[in-house]
Short mmCIF file of C-alpha atoms in Angstrom, two decimals:
data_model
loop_
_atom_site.label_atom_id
_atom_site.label_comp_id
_atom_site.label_asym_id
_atom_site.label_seq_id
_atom_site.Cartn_x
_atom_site.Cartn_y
_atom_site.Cartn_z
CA UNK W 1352 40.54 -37.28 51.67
CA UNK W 1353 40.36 -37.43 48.06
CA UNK W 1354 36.53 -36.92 48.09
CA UNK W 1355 37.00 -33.97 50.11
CA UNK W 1356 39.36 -32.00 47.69
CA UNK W 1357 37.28 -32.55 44.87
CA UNK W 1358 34.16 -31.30 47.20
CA UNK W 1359 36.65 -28.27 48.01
CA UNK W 1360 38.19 -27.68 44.39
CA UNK W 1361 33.97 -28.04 43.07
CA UNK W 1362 32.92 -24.84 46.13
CA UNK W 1363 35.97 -22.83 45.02
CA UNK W 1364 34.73 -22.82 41.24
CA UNK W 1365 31.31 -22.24 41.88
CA UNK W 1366 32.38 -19.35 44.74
CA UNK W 1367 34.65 -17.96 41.84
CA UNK W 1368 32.54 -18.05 39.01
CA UNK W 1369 29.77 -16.07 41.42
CA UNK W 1370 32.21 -13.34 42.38
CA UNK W 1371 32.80 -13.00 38.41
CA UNK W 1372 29.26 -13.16 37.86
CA UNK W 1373 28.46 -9.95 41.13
CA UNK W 1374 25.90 -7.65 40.48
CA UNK W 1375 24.19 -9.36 37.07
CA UNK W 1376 21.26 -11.62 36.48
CA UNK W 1377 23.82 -14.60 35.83
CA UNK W 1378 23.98 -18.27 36.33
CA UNK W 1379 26.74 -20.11 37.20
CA UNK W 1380 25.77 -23.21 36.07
CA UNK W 1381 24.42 -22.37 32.55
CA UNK W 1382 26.54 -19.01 31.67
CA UNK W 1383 30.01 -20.40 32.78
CA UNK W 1384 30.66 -20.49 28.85
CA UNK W 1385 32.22 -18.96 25.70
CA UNK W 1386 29.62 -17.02 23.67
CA UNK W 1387 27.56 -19.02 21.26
CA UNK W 1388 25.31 -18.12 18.22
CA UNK W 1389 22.63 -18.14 20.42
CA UNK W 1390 23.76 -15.56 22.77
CA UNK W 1391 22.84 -12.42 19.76
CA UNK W 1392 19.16 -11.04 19.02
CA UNK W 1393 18.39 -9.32 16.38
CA UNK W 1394 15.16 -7.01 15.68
CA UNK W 1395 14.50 -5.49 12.55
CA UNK W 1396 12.25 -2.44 12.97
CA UNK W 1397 10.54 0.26 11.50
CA UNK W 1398 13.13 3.19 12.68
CA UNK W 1399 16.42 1.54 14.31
CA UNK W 1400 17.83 -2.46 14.31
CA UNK W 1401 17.77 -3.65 18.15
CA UNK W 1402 20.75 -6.11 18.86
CA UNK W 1403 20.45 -7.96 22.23
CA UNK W 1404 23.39 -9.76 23.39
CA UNK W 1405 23.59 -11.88 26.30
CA UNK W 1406 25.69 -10.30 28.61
CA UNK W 1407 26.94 -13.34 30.83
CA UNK W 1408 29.31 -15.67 28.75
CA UNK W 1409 31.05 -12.17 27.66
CA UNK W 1410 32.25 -11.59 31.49
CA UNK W 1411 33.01 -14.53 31.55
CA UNK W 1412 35.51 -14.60 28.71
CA UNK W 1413 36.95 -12.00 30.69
CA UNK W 1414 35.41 -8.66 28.95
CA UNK W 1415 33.26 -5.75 29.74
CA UNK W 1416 30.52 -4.23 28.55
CA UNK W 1417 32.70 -1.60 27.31
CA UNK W 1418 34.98 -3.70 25.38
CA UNK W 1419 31.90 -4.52 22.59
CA UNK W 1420 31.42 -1.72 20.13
CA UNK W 1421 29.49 -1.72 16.48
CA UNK W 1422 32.28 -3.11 13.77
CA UNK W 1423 35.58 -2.06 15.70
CA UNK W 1424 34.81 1.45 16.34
CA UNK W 1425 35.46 1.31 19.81
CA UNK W 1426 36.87 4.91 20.30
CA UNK W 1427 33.35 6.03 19.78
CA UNK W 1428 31.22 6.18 22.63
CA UNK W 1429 28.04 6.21 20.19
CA UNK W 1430 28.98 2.88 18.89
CA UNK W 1431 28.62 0.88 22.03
CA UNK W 1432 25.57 -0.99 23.87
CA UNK W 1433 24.92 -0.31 26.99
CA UNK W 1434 23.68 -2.87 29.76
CA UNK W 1435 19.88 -3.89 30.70
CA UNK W 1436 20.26 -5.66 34.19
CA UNK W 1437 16.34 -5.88 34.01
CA UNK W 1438 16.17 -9.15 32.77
CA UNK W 1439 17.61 -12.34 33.02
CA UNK W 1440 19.85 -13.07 31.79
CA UNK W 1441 21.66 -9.42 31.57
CA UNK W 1442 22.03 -8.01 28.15
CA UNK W 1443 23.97 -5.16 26.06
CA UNK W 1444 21.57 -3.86 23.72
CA UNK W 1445 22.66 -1.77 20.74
CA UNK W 1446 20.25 0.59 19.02
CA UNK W 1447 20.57 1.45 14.92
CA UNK W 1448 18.93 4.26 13.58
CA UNK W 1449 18.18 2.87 10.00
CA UNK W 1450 18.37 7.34 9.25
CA UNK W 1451 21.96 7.08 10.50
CA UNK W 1452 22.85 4.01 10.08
CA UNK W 1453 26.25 4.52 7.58
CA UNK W 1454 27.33 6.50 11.36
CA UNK W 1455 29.15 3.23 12.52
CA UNK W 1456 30.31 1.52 9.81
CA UNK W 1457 26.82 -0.75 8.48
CA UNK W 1458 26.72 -0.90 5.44
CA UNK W 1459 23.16 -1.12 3.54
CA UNK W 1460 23.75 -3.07 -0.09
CA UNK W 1461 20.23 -2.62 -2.48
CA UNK W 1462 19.79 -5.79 -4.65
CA UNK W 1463 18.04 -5.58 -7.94
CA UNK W 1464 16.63 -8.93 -9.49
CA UNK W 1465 13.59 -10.25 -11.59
CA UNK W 1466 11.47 -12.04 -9.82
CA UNK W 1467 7.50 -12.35 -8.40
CA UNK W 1468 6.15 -9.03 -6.96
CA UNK W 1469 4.03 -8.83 -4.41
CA UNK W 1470 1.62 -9.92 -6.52
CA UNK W 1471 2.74 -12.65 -8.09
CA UNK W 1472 3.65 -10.72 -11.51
CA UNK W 1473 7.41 -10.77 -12.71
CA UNK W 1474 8.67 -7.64 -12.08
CA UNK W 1475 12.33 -6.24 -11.00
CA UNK W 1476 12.14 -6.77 -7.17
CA UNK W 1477 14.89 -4.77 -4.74
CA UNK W 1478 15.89 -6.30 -1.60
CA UNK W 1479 17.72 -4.51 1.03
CA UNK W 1480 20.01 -5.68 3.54
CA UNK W 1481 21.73 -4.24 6.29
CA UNK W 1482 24.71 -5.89 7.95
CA UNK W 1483 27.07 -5.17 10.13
CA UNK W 1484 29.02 -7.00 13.20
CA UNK W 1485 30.36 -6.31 17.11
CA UNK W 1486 33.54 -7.43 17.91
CA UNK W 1487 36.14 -7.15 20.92
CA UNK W 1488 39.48 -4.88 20.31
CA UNK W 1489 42.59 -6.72 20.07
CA UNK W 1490 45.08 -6.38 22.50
CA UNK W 1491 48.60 -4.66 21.84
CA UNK W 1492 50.38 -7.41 21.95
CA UNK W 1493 51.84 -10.03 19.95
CA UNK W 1494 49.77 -12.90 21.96
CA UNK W 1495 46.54 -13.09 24.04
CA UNK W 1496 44.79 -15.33 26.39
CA UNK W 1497 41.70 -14.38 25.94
CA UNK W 1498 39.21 -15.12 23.20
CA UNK W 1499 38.74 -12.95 20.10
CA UNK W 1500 34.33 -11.74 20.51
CA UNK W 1501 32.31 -11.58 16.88
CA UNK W 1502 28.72 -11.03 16.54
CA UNK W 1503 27.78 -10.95 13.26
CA UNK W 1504 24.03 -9.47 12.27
CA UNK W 1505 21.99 -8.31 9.39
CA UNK W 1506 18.46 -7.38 8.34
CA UNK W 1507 16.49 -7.98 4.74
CA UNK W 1508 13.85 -5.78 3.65
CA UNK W 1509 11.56 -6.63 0.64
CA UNK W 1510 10.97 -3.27 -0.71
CA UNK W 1511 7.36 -4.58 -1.88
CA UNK W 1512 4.53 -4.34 -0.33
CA UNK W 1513 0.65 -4.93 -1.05
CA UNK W 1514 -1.11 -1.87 0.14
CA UNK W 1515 -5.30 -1.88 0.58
CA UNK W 1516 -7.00 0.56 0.96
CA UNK W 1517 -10.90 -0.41 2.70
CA UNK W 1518 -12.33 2.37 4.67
CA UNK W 1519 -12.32 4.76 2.41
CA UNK W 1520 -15.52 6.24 4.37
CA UNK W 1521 -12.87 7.32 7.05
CA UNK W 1522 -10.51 8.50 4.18
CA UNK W 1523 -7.47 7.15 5.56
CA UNK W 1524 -5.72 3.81 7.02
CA UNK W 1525 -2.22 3.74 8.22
CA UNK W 1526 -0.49 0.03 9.77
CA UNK W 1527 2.36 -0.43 10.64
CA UNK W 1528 3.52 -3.85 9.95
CA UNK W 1529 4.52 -6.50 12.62
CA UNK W 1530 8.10 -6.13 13.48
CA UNK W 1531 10.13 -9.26 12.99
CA UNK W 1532 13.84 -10.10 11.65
CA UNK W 1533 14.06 -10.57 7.67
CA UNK W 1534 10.61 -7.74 7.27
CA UNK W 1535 11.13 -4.62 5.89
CA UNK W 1536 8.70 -2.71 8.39
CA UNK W 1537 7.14 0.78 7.28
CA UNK W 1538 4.23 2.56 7.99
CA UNK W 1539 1.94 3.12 4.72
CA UNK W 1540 -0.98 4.85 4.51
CA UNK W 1541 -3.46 5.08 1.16
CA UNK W 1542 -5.80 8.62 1.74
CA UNK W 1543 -8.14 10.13 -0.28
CA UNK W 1544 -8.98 13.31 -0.85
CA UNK W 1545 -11.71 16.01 -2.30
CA UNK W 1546 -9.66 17.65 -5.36
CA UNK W 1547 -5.84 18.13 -6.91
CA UNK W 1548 -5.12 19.82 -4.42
CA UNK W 1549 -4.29 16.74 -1.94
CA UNK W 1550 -5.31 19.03 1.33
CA UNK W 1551 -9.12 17.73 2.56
CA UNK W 1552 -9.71 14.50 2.87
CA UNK W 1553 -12.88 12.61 0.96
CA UNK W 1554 -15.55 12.66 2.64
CA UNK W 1555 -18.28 10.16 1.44
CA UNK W 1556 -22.04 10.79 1.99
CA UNK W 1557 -24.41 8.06 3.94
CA UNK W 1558 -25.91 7.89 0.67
CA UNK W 1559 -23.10 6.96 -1.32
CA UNK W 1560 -20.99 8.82 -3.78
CA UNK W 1561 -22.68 9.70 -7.35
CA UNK W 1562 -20.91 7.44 -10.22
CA UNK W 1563 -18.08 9.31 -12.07
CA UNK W 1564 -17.02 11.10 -9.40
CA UNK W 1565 -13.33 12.06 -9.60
CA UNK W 1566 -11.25 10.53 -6.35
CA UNK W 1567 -7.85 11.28 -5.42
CA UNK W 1568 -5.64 8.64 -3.88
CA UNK W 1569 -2.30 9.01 -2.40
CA UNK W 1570 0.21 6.48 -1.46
CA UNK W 1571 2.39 7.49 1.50
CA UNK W 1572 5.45 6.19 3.31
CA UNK W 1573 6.45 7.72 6.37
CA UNK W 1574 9.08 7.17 9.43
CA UNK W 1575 11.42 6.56 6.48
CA UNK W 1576 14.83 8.57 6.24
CA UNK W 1577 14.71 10.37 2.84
CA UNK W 1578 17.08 7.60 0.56
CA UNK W 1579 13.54 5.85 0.14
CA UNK W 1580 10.52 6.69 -2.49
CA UNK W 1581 7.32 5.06 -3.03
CA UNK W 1582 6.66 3.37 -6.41
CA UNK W 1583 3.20 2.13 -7.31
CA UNK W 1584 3.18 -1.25 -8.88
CA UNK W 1585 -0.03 -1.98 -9.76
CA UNK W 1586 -3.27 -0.75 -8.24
CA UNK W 1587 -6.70 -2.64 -8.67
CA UNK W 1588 -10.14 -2.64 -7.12
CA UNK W 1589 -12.11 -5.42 -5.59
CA UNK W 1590 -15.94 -5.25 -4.98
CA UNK W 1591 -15.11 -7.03 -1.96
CA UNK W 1592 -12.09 -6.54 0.89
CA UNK W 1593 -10.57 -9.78 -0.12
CA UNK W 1594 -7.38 -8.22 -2.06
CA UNK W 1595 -7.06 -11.75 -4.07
CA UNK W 1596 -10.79 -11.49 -5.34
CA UNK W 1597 -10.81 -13.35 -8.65
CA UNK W 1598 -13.62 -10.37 -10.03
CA UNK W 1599 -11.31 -7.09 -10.08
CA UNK W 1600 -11.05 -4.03 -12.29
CA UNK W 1601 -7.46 -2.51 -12.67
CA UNK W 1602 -6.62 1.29 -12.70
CA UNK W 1603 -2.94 0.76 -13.96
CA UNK W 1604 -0.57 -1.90 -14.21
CA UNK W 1605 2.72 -1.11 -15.21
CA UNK W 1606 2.08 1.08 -19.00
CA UNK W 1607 -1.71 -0.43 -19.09
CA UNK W 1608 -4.30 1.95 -17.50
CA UNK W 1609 -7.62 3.05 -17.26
CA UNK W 1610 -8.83 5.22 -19.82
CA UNK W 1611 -10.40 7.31 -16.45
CA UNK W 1612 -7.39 6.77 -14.42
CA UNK W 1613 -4.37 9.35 -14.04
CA UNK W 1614 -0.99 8.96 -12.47
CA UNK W 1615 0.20 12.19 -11.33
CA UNK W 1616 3.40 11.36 -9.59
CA UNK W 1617 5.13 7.96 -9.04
CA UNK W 1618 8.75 6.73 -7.78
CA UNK W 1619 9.57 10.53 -7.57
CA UNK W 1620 9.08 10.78 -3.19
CA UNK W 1621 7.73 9.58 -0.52
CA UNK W 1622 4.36 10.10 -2.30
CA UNK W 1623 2.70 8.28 -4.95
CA UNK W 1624 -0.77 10.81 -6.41
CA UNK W 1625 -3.34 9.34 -8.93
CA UNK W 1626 -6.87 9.62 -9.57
CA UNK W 1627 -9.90 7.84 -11.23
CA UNK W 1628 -13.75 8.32 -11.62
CA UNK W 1629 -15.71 6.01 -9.50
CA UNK W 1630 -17.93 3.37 -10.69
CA UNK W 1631 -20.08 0.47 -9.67
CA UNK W 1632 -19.62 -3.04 -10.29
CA UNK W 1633 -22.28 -5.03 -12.13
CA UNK W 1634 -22.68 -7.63 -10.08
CA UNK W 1635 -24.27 -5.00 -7.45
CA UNK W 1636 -26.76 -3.98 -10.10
CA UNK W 1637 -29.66 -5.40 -7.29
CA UNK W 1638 -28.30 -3.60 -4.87
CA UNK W 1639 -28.76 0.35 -3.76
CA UNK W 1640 -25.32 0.81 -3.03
CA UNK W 1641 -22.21 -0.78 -5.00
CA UNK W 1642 -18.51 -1.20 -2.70
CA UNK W 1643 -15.22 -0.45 -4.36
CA UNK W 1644 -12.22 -1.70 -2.62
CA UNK W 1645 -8.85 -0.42 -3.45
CA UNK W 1646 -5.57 -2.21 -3.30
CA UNK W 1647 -1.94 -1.17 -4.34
CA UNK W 1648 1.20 -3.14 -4.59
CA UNK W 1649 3.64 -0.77 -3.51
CA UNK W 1650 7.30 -0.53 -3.57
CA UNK W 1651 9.93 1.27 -1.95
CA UNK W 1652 13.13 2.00 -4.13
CA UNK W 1653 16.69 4.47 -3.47
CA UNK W 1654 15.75 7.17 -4.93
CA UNK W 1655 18.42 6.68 -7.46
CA UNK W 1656 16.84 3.37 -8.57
CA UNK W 1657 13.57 4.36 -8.95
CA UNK W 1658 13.30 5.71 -12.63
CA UNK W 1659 14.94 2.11 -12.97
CA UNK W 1660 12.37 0.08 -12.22
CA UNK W 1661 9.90 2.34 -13.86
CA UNK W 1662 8.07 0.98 -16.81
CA UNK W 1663 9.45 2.01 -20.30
CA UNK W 1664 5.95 2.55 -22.59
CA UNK W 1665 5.22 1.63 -25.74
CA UNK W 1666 8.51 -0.59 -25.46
CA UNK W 1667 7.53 -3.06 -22.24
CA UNK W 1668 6.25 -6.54 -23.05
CA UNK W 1669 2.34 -6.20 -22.29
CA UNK W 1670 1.59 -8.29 -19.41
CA UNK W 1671 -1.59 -9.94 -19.69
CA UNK W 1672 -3.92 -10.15 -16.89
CA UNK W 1673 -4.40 -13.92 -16.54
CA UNK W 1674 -0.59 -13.83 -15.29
CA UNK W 1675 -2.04 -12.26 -12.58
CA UNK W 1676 -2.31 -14.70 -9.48
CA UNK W 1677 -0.81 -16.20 -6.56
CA UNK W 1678 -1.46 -14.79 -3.02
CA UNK W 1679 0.44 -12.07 -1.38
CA UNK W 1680 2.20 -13.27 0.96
CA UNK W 1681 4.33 -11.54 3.86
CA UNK W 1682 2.97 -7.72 2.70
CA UNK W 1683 1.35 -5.48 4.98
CA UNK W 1684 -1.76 -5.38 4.16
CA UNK W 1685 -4.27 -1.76 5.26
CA UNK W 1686 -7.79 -2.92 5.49
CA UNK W 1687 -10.43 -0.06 6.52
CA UNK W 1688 -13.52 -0.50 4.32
CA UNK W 1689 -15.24 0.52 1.07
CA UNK W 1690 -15.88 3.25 -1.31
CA UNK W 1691 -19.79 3.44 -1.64
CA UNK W 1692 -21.69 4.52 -4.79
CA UNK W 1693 -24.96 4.85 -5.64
CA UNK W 1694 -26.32 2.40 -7.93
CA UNK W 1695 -30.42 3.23 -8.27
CA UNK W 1696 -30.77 6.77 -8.37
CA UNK W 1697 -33.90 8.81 -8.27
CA UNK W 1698 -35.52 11.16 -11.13
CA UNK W 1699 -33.92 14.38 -9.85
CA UNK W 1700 -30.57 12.92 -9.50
CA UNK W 1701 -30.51 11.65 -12.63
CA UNK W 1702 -31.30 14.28 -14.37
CA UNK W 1703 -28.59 16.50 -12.33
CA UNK W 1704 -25.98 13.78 -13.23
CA UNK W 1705 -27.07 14.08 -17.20
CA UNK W 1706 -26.63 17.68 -16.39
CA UNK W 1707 -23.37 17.98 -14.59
CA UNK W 1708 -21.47 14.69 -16.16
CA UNK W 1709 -23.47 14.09 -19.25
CA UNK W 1710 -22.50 15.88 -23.02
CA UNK W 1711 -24.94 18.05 -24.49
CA UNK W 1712 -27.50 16.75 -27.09
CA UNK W 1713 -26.73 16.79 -30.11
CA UNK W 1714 -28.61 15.55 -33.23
CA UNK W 1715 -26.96 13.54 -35.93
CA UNK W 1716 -27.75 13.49 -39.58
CA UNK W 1717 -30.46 11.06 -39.86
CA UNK W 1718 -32.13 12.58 -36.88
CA UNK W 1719 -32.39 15.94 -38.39
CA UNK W 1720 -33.99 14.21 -42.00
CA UNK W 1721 -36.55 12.23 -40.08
CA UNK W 1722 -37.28 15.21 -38.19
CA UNK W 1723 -37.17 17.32 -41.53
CA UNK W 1724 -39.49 14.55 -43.72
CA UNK W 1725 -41.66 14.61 -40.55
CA UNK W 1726 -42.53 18.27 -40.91
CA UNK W 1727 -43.10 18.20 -44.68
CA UNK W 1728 -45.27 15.14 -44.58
CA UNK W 1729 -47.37 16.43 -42.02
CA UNK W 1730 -47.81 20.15 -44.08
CA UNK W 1731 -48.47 18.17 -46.64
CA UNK W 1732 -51.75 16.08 -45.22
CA UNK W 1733 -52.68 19.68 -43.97
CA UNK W 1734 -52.88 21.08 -47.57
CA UNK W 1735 -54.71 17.95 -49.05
CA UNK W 1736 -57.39 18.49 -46.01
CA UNK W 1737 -57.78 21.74 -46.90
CA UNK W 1738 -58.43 20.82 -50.88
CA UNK W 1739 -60.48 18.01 -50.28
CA UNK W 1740 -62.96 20.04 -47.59
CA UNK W 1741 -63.19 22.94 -50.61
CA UNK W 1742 -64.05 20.69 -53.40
CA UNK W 1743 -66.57 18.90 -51.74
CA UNK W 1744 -68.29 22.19 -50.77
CA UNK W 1745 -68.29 23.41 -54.56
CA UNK W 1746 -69.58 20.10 -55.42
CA UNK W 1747 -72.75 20.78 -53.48
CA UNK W 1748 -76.53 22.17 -55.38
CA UNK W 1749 -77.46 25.91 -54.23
CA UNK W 1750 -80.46 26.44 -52.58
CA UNK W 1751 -84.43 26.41 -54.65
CA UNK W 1752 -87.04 29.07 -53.40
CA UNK W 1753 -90.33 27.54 -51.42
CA UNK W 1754 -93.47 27.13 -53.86
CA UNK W 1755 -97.04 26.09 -53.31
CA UNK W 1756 -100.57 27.04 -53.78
CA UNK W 1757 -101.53 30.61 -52.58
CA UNK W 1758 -103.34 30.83 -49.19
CA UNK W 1759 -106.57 32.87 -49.55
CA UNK W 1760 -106.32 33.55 -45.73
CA UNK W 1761 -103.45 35.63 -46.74
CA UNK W 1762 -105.41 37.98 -49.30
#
């Protein structure tokens, strides 16, 4: 008899907890539970924060979908999840909109500290981190049987990122990096273009493009609400894709730059303009064509932080480039191929490039008294020719008239 009630009291359980559980991809046996850590996913991406919670052990604390909402604002309809019966088990997803994300009551906190940059180099890194929570209401009374629901969440973005630039025979590369909790995830792109003017896009010639040409390279964030600007770090080339190449040349690092390099606009938008002349690497100099990868260590800052981390010239500490290594790890990292110069050029090229790029010629001092002696010396040995041929002609006897004995034939 005994046996047979606890058979009976073990059917009624599993026949309740089933009838709680109608309608949703729940188990009775594994979801008859309180909620747990476990039971809250979070995904940081590129445009909105996805929160996944598991749906079961909520009904079965005795709530509703409609009872969760985005840190207590559960009078607004735009703060709650809604349900995803698709899988198993059933979930209430919530959807942030990192451009509206202040709307519910996250709260984004931008910290500032010294420490390695993408790079390696110490530098004043920003971190940002987005947090936030989803709770049940309490009930108007002064007791309750039923649990008190808190999901706590929040997502850190490194505002660094190394950027590479190497197919810049296409002009352009855009990734967008893998989306995972604890990334900042953005979409970068480094394009080149033709002239100042940032509008057509560099187009580089089979043949390769003729040294000292003037590129223009722009750093660009997009899918970012407008709180965020793009501040160059440090850009560098490679003559190969590998972005930790010990052979590089650097086009500015913080106040040092490249006597050919200028920074038009940096830490001011979404944009980040410079240019510099191209040039081949020595190591190619068996080669026809010499590659130039180029690689930037980016950073996104608040707009009102930006002029912070900017480098203050002529007062900075010069860092030197041996500091200058380590890998970079966890950046995204645009590969699409290599700027292409010519290296052996023929006559008529070279003599265009000596016309277009080269200065005029222009003599110096010394040249023009060389030149100057050269001229007098040389009237000079004309002169003495000319006396020595006439005094040897006055030196010669004039002619004598012919003498003999008279012919009688002639008489």
């Amino acid at each position: 008899m005994e046996r047979l009630c606890v058979i009976l009291l073990l059917v009624s359980k599993t026949f309740i907890a089933n009838a709680q559980f109608n309608g949703f991809n729940c188990d009775a046996n594994f979801h008859s539970r309180f909620p747990a850590e476990r039971d809250i996913s979070v995904y940081c991406g590129v445009q909105t924060i996805t929160l996944k919670i598991n749906f079961c052990p909520v009904l079965f604390s005795g709530y509703t979908d409609t009872d969760l909402a985005l840190n207590g604002r559960h009078g607004d309809a735009h703060c709650r999840g809604f349900i995803n019966n698709n899988t198993f088990p059933t979930v209430v997803l919530f959807s942030i909109s990192l451009n509206t994300l202040e709307s519910c009551g996250n709260s984004l906190v931008v910290s500032t500290a010294h420490g390695p940059n993408a790079y390696g180099n110490l530098s004043l890194v920003q971190i940002g981190n987005i947090a936030g929570y989803i709770d049940t209401p309490d009930p108007p009374t002064v007791i309750s049987y039923l649990p008190g629901l808190l999901y706590k969440f929040s997502c850190s973005y490194p505002l660094e990122y190394l950027v590479n630039n190497t197919q810049l025979a296409s002009s352009a590369a855009a990734i967008s990096v893998k989306d995972s909790n604890g990334t900042f995830v953005s979409t970068l792109n480094l394009l080149l273009y033709n002239d100042s003017s940032y509008i057509q896009n560099l187009a580089i010639p089979m043949s390769g493009l003729t040294l000292k040409t003037r590129v223009f390279a722009a750093v660009k964030a997009t899918n970012l609400d407008r709180r965020w600007n793009v501040l160059m770090d440090y850009c560098y080339t490679t003559p190969s894709g590998n972005p930790n190449d010990e052979l590089r040349y650097d086009l500015f690092f913080g106040c040092d730059k490249d006597p050919q390099t200028t920074v038009f606009e940096n830490g001011k938008s979404q944009m980040g303009r410079f240019s510099f002349e191209v040039f081949r690497f020595v190591k190619h100099k068996n080669q026809k064509m010499s590659t130039v990868f180029l690689h930037c260590v980016t950073k996104l800052c608040r707009s009102d932080d930006c002029p912070m981390l900017l480098p203050i010239c002529g007062k900075r500490k010069k860092r030197d480039v041996s500091e200058r290594s380590g890998g970079a790890s966890d950046n995204a990292v645009i590969t699409a191929g290599p700027i292409i110069t010519r290296s052996d050029e023929t006559p008529s090229n070279i003599s265009q490039l000596a016309q277009l790029n080269g200065p005029p010629f222009k003599m110096n001092s010394v040249t023009s008294a060389l030149i100057s002696a050269i001229a007098i010396l040389a009237v000079m040995s004309m002169c003495f020719f000319i006396l020595s041929m006439s005094l040897l002609r006055g030196k010669q006897t004039p002619a004598t008239s012919l003498s003999g004995s008279h012919n009688p034939a002639f008489s």
